[in-house]
mmCIF file of C-alpha atoms in Angstrom:
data_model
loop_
_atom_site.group_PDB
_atom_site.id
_atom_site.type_symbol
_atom_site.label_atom_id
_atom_site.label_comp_id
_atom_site.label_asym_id
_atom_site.label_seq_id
_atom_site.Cartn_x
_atom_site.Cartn_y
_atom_site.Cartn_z
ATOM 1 C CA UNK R 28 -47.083 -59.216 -52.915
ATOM 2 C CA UNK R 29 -43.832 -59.609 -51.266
ATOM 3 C CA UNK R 30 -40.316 -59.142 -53.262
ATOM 4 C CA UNK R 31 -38.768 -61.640 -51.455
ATOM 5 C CA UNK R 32 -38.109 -65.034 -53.220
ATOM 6 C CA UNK R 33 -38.227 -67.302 -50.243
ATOM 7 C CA UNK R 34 -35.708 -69.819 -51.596
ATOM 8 C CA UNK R 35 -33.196 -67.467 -52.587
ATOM 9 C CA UNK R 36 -33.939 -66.017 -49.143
ATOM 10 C CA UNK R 37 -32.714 -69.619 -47.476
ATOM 11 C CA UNK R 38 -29.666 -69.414 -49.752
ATOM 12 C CA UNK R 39 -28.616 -65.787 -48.650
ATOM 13 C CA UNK R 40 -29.945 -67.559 -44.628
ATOM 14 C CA UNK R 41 -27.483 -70.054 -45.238
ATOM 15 C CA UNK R 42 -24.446 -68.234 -46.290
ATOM 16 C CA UNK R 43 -24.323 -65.645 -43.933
ATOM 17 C CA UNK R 44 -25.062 -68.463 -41.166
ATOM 18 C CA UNK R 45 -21.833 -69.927 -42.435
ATOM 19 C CA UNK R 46 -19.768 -67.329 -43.541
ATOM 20 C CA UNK R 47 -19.708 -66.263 -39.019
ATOM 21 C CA UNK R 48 -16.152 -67.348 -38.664
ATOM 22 C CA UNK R 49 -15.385 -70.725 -37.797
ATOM 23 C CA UNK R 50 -19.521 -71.583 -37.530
ATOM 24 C CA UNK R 51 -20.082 -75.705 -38.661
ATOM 25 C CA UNK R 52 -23.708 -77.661 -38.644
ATOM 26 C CA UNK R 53 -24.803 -80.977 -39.471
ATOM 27 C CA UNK R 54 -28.071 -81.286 -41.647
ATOM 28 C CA UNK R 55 -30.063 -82.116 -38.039
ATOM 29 C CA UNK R 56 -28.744 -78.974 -36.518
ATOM 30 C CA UNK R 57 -29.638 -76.785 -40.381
ATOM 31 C CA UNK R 58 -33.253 -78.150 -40.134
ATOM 32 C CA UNK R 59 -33.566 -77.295 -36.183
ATOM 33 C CA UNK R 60 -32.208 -73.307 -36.691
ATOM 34 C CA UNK R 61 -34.399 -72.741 -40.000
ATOM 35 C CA UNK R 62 -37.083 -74.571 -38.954
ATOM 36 C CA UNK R 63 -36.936 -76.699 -42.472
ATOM 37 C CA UNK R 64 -38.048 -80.234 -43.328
ATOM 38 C CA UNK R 65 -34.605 -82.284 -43.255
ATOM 39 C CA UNK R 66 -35.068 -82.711 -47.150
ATOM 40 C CA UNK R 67 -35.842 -78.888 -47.852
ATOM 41 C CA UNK R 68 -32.495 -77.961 -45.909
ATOM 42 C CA UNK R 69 -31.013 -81.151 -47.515
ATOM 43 C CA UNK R 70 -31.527 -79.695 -50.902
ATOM 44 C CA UNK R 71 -30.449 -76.736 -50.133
ATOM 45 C CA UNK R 72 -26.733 -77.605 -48.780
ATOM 46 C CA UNK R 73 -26.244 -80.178 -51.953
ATOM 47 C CA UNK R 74 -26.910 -76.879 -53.849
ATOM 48 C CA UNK R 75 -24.420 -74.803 -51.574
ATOM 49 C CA UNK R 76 -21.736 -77.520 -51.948
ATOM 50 C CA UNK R 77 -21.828 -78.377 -55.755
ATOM 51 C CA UNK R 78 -21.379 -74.604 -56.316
ATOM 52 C CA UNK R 79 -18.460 -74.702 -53.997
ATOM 53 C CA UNK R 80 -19.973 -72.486 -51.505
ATOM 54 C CA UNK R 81 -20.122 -75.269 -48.513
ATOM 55 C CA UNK R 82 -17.651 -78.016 -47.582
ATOM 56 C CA UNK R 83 -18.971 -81.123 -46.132
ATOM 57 C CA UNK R 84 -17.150 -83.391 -44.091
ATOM 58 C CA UNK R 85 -16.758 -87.257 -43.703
ATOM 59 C CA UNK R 86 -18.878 -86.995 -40.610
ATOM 60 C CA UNK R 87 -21.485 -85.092 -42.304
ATOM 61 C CA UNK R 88 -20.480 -81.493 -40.994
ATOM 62 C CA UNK R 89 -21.204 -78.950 -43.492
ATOM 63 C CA UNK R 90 -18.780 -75.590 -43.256
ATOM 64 C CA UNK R 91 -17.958 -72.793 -45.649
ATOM 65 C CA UNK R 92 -14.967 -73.738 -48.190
ATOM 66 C CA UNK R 93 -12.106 -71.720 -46.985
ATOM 67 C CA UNK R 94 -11.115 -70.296 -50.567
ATOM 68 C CA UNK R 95 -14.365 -68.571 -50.590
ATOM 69 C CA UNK R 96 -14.135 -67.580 -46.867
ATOM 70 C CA UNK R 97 -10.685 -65.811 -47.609
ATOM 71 C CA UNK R 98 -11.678 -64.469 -51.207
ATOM 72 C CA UNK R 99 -15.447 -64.228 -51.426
ATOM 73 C CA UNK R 100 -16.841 -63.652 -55.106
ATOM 74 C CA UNK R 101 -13.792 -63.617 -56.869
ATOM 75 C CA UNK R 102 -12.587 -66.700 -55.878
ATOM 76 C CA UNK R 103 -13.661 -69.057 -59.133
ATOM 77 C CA UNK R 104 -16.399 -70.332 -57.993
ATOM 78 C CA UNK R 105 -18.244 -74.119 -59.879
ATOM 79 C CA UNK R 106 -15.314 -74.036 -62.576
ATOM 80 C CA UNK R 107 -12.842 -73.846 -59.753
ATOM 81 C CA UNK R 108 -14.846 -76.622 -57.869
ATOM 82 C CA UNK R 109 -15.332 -78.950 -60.003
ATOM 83 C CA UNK R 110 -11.779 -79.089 -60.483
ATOM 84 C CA UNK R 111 -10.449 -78.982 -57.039
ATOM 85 C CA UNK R 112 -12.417 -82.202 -56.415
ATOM 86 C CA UNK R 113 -11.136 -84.080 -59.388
ATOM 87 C CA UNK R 114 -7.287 -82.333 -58.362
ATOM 88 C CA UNK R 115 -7.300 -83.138 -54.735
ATOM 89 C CA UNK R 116 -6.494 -87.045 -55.140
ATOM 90 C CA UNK R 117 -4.354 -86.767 -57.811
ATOM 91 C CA UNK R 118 -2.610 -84.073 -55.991
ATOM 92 C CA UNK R 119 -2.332 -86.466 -52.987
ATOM 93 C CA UNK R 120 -1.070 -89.156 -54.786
ATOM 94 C CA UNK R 121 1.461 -86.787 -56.223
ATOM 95 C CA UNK R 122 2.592 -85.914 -53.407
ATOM 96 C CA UNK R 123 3.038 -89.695 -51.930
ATOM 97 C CA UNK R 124 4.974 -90.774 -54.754
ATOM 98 C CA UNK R 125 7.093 -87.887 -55.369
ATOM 99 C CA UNK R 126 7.477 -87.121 -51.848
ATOM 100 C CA UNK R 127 7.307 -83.400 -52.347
ATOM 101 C CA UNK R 128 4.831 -80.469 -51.721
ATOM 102 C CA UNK R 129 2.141 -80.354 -54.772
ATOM 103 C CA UNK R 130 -0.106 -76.910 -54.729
ATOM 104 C CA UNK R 131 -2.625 -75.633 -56.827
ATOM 105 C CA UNK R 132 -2.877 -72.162 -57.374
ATOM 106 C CA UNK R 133 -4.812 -69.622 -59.538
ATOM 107 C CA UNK R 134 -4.775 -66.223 -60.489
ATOM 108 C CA UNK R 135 -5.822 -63.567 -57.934
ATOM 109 C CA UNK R 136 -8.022 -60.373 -58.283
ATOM 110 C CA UNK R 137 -4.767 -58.516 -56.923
ATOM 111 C CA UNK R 138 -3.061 -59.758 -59.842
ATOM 112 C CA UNK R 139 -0.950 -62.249 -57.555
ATOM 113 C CA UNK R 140 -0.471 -65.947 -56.992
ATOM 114 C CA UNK R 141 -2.703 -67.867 -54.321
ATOM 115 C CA UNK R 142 -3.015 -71.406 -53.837
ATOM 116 C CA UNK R 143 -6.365 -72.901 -53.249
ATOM 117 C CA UNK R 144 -5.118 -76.469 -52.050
ATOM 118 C CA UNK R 145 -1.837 -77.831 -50.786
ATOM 119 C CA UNK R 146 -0.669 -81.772 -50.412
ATOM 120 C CA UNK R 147 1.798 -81.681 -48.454
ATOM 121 C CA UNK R 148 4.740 -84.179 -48.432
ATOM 122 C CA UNK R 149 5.409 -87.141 -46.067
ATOM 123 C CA UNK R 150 8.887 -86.040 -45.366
ATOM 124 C CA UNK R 151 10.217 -84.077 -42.436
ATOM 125 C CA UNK R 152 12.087 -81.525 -44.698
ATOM 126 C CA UNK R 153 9.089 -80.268 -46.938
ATOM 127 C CA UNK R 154 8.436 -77.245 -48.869
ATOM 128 C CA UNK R 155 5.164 -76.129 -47.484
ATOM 129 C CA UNK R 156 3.045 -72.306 -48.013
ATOM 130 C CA UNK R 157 0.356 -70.826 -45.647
ATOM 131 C CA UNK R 158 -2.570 -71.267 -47.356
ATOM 132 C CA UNK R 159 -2.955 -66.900 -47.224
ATOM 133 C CA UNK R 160 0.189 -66.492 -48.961
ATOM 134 C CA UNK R 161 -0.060 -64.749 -52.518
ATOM 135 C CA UNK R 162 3.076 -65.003 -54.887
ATOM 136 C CA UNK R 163 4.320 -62.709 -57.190
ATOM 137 C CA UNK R 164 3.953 -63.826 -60.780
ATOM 138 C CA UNK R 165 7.173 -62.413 -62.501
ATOM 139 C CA UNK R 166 9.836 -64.970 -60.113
ATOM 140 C CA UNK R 167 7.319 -68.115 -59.190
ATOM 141 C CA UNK R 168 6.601 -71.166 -61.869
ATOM 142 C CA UNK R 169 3.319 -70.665 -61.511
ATOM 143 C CA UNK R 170 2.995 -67.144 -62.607
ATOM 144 C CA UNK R 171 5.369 -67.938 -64.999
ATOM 145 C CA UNK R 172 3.482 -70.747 -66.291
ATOM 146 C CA UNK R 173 0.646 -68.181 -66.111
ATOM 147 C CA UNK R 174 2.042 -65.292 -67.913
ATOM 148 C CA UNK R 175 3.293 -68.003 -70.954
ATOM 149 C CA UNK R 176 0.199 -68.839 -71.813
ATOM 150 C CA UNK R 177 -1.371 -65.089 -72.555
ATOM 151 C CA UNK R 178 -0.895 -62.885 -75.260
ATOM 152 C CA UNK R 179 2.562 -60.284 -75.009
ATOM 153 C CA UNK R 180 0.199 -57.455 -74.359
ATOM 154 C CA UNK R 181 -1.668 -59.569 -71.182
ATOM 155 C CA UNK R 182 1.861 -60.464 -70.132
ATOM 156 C CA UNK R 183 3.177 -56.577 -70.118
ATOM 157 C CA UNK R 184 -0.226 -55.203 -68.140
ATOM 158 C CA UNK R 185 0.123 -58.332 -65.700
ATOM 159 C CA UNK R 186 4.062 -57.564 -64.799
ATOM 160 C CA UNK R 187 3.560 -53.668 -64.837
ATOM 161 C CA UNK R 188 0.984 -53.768 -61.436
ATOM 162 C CA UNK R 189 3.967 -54.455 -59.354
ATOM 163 C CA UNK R 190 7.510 -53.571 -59.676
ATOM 164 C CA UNK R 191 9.431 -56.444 -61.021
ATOM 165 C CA UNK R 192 12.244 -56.983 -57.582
ATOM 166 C CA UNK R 193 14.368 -59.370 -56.733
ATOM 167 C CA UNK R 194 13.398 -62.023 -53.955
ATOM 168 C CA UNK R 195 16.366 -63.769 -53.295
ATOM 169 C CA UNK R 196 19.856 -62.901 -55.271
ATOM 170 C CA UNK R 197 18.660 -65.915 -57.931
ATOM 171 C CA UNK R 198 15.482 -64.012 -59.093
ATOM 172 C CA UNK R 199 15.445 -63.054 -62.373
ATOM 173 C CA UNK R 200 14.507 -59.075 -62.903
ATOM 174 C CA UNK R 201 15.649 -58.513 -66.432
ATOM 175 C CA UNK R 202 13.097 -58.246 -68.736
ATOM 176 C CA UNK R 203 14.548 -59.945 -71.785
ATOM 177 C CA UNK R 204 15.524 -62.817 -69.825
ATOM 178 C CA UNK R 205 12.054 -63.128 -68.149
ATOM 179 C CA UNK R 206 10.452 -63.183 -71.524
ATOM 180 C CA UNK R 207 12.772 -65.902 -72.581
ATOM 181 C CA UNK R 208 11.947 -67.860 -69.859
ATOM 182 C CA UNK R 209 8.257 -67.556 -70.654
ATOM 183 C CA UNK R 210 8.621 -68.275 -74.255
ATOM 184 C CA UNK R 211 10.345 -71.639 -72.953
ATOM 185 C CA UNK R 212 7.578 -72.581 -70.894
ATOM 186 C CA UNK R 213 4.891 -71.801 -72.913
ATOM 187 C CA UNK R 214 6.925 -74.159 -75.524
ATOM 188 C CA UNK R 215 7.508 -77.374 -73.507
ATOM 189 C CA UNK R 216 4.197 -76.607 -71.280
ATOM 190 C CA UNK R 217 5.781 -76.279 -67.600
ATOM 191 C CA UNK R 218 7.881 -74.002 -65.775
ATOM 192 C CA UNK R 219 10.719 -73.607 -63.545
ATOM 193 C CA UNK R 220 11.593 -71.175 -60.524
ATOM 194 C CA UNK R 221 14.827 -72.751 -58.642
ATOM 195 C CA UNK R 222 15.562 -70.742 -55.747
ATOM 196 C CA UNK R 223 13.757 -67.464 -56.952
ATOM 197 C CA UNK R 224 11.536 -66.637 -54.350
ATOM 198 C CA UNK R 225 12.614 -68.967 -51.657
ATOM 199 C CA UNK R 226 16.483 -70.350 -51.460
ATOM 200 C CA UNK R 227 15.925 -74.059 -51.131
ATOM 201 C CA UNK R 228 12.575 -74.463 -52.782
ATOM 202 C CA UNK R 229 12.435 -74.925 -56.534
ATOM 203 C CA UNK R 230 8.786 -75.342 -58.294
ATOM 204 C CA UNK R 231 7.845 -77.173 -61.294
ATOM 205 C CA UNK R 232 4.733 -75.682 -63.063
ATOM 206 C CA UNK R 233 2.041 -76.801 -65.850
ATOM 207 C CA UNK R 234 -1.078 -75.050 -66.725
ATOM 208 C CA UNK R 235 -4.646 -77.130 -65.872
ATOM 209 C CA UNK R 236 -6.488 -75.910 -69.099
ATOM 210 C CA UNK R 237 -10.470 -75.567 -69.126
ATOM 211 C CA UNK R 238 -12.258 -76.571 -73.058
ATOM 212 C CA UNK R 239 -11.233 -73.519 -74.509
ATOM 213 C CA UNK R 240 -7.693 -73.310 -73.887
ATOM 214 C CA UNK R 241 -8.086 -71.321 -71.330
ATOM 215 C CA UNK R 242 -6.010 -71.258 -67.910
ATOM 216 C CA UNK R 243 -8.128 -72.081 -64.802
ATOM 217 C CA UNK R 244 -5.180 -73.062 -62.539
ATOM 218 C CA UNK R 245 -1.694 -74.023 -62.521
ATOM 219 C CA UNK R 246 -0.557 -77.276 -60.844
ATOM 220 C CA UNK R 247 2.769 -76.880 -59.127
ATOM 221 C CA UNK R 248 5.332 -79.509 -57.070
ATOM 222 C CA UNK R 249 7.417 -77.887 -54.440
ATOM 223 C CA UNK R 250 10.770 -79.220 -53.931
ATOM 224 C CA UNK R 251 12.975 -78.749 -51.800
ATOM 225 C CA UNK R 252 16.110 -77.820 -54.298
ATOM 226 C CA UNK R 253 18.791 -80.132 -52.676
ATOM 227 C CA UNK R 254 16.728 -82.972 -53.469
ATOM 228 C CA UNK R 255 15.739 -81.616 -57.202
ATOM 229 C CA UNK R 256 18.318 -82.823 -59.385
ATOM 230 C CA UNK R 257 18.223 -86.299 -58.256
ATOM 231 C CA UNK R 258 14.434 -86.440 -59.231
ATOM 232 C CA UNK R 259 13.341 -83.777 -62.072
ATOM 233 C CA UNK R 260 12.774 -85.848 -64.955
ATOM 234 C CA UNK R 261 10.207 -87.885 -62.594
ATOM 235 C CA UNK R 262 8.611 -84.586 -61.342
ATOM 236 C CA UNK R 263 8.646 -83.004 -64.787
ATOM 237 C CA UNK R 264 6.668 -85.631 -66.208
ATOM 238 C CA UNK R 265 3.850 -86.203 -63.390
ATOM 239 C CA UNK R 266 3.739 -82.393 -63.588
ATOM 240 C CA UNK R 267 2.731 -82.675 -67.038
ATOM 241 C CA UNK R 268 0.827 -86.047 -67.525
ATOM 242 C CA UNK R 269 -1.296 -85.350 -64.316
ATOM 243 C CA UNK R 270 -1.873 -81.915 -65.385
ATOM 244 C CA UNK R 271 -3.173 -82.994 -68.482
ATOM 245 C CA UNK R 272 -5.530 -85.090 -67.093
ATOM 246 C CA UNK R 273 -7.378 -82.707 -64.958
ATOM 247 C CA UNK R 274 -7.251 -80.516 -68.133
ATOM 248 C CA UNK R 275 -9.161 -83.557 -70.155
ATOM 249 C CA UNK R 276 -11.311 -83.756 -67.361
ATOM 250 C CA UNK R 277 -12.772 -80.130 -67.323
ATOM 251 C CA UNK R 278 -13.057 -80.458 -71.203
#
């Protein structure tokens, strides 16, 4: 009697047919190279993409989601998901109104910042990230915002993996001040970097919360700091209300 599981087998077919850089397929052309009934493969790749494994497009292209191209397993996986589909017009719309950069980042394995989506803003001068870039957590509002919301002793293993250096000359290194900046955020719920890892960007931070309290991601607008002053009440409080929401949402 054969060990294999045949449907797992498609599964494990299907990923590594995807996960050849750059490789797209419709449902005809999934049903042609595995030589499945269209509802069989069908099944299959509404499987793939509510676990976050496959993107499909509007025009009915199915391809491999880029966070797990880039991070395989440790990327998050349905939690992660689920949320980036309720984030991603919220984050648009964010980003319309505000007329800023809004990102969404999480936690990586390496113990650094990486975003997992990006709006970007309408405007010419725009804060914007490559998508592979991963942030250090001690000088950025979202590792800030990160670090607040875990215990003292989480916080001191978290900062001691990388030496705590100065980006720019506004960083913050000193380790009293740090923690009083992360006592404030975990207080009023967001976070602020102005010119701490970037000169000219500043980020606003809040925590999106899963029904345990626990942080999944941190949703983040990226300013550009000349324009900040004139706008961070408004920013501070879409931070907040529309992080809350996609908090409620994965409660």
């Amino acid at each position: 009697m054969s060990e294999v599981v045949r449907s797992a087998a498609r599964v494990l077919d299907l990923l590594e047919f995807f996960s050849e850089s750059g490789k797209e397929a419709n449902l005809a052309a999934i049903s042609q190279t595995f030589h499945l009934p269209k509802s069989s493969a069908l099944g299959l790749l509404r499987t793939l993409c509510a676990r976050g494994y496959l993107d499909k497009t509007e025009q009915g292209v199915y391809r491999l989601n880029d966070a797990f191209r880039s991070h395989g397993f440790s990327w998050g996986g349905a939690r992660l998901t689920k949320l980036l589909s309720q984030a991603r017009p919220v984050m648009a719309n964010m980003a319309s109104e505000l007329e800023e950069t809004v990102t969404l980042g999480v936690l990586s394995a390496e113990g650094k910042i990486r975003l997992v989506h990006q709006a970007l803003a309408s405007q010419t001068i725009r804060y914007e990230m490559a998508m592979s870039t991963q942030l250090p957590v001690h000088c950025t509002a979202m590792g800030r915002m990160y670090l607040a919301m875990k215990s003292t002793e989480e916080r001191q293993a978290l900062l001691a993996r990388y030496p705590i250096v100065p980006w720019t000359k506004y960083t913050v290194t000193d380790p009293q001040q740090l923690e009083s900046l992360l006592t404030e955020a975990a207080a009023r719920h967001y976070s602020i970097s102005a010119d701490e890892v970037d000169i000219g960007g500043t980020g606003v931070c809040t925590p999106v919360l899963d029904a345990q309290g626990e942080v999944v991601a941190m949703l983040n607008v990226s300013c550009v700091s000349a324009r900040f002053s004139d706008k961070k009440s408004r920013i501070i409080k879409s931070v907040l209300e529309e992080g809350k929401k996609l908090s409620d949402l994965l409660a």
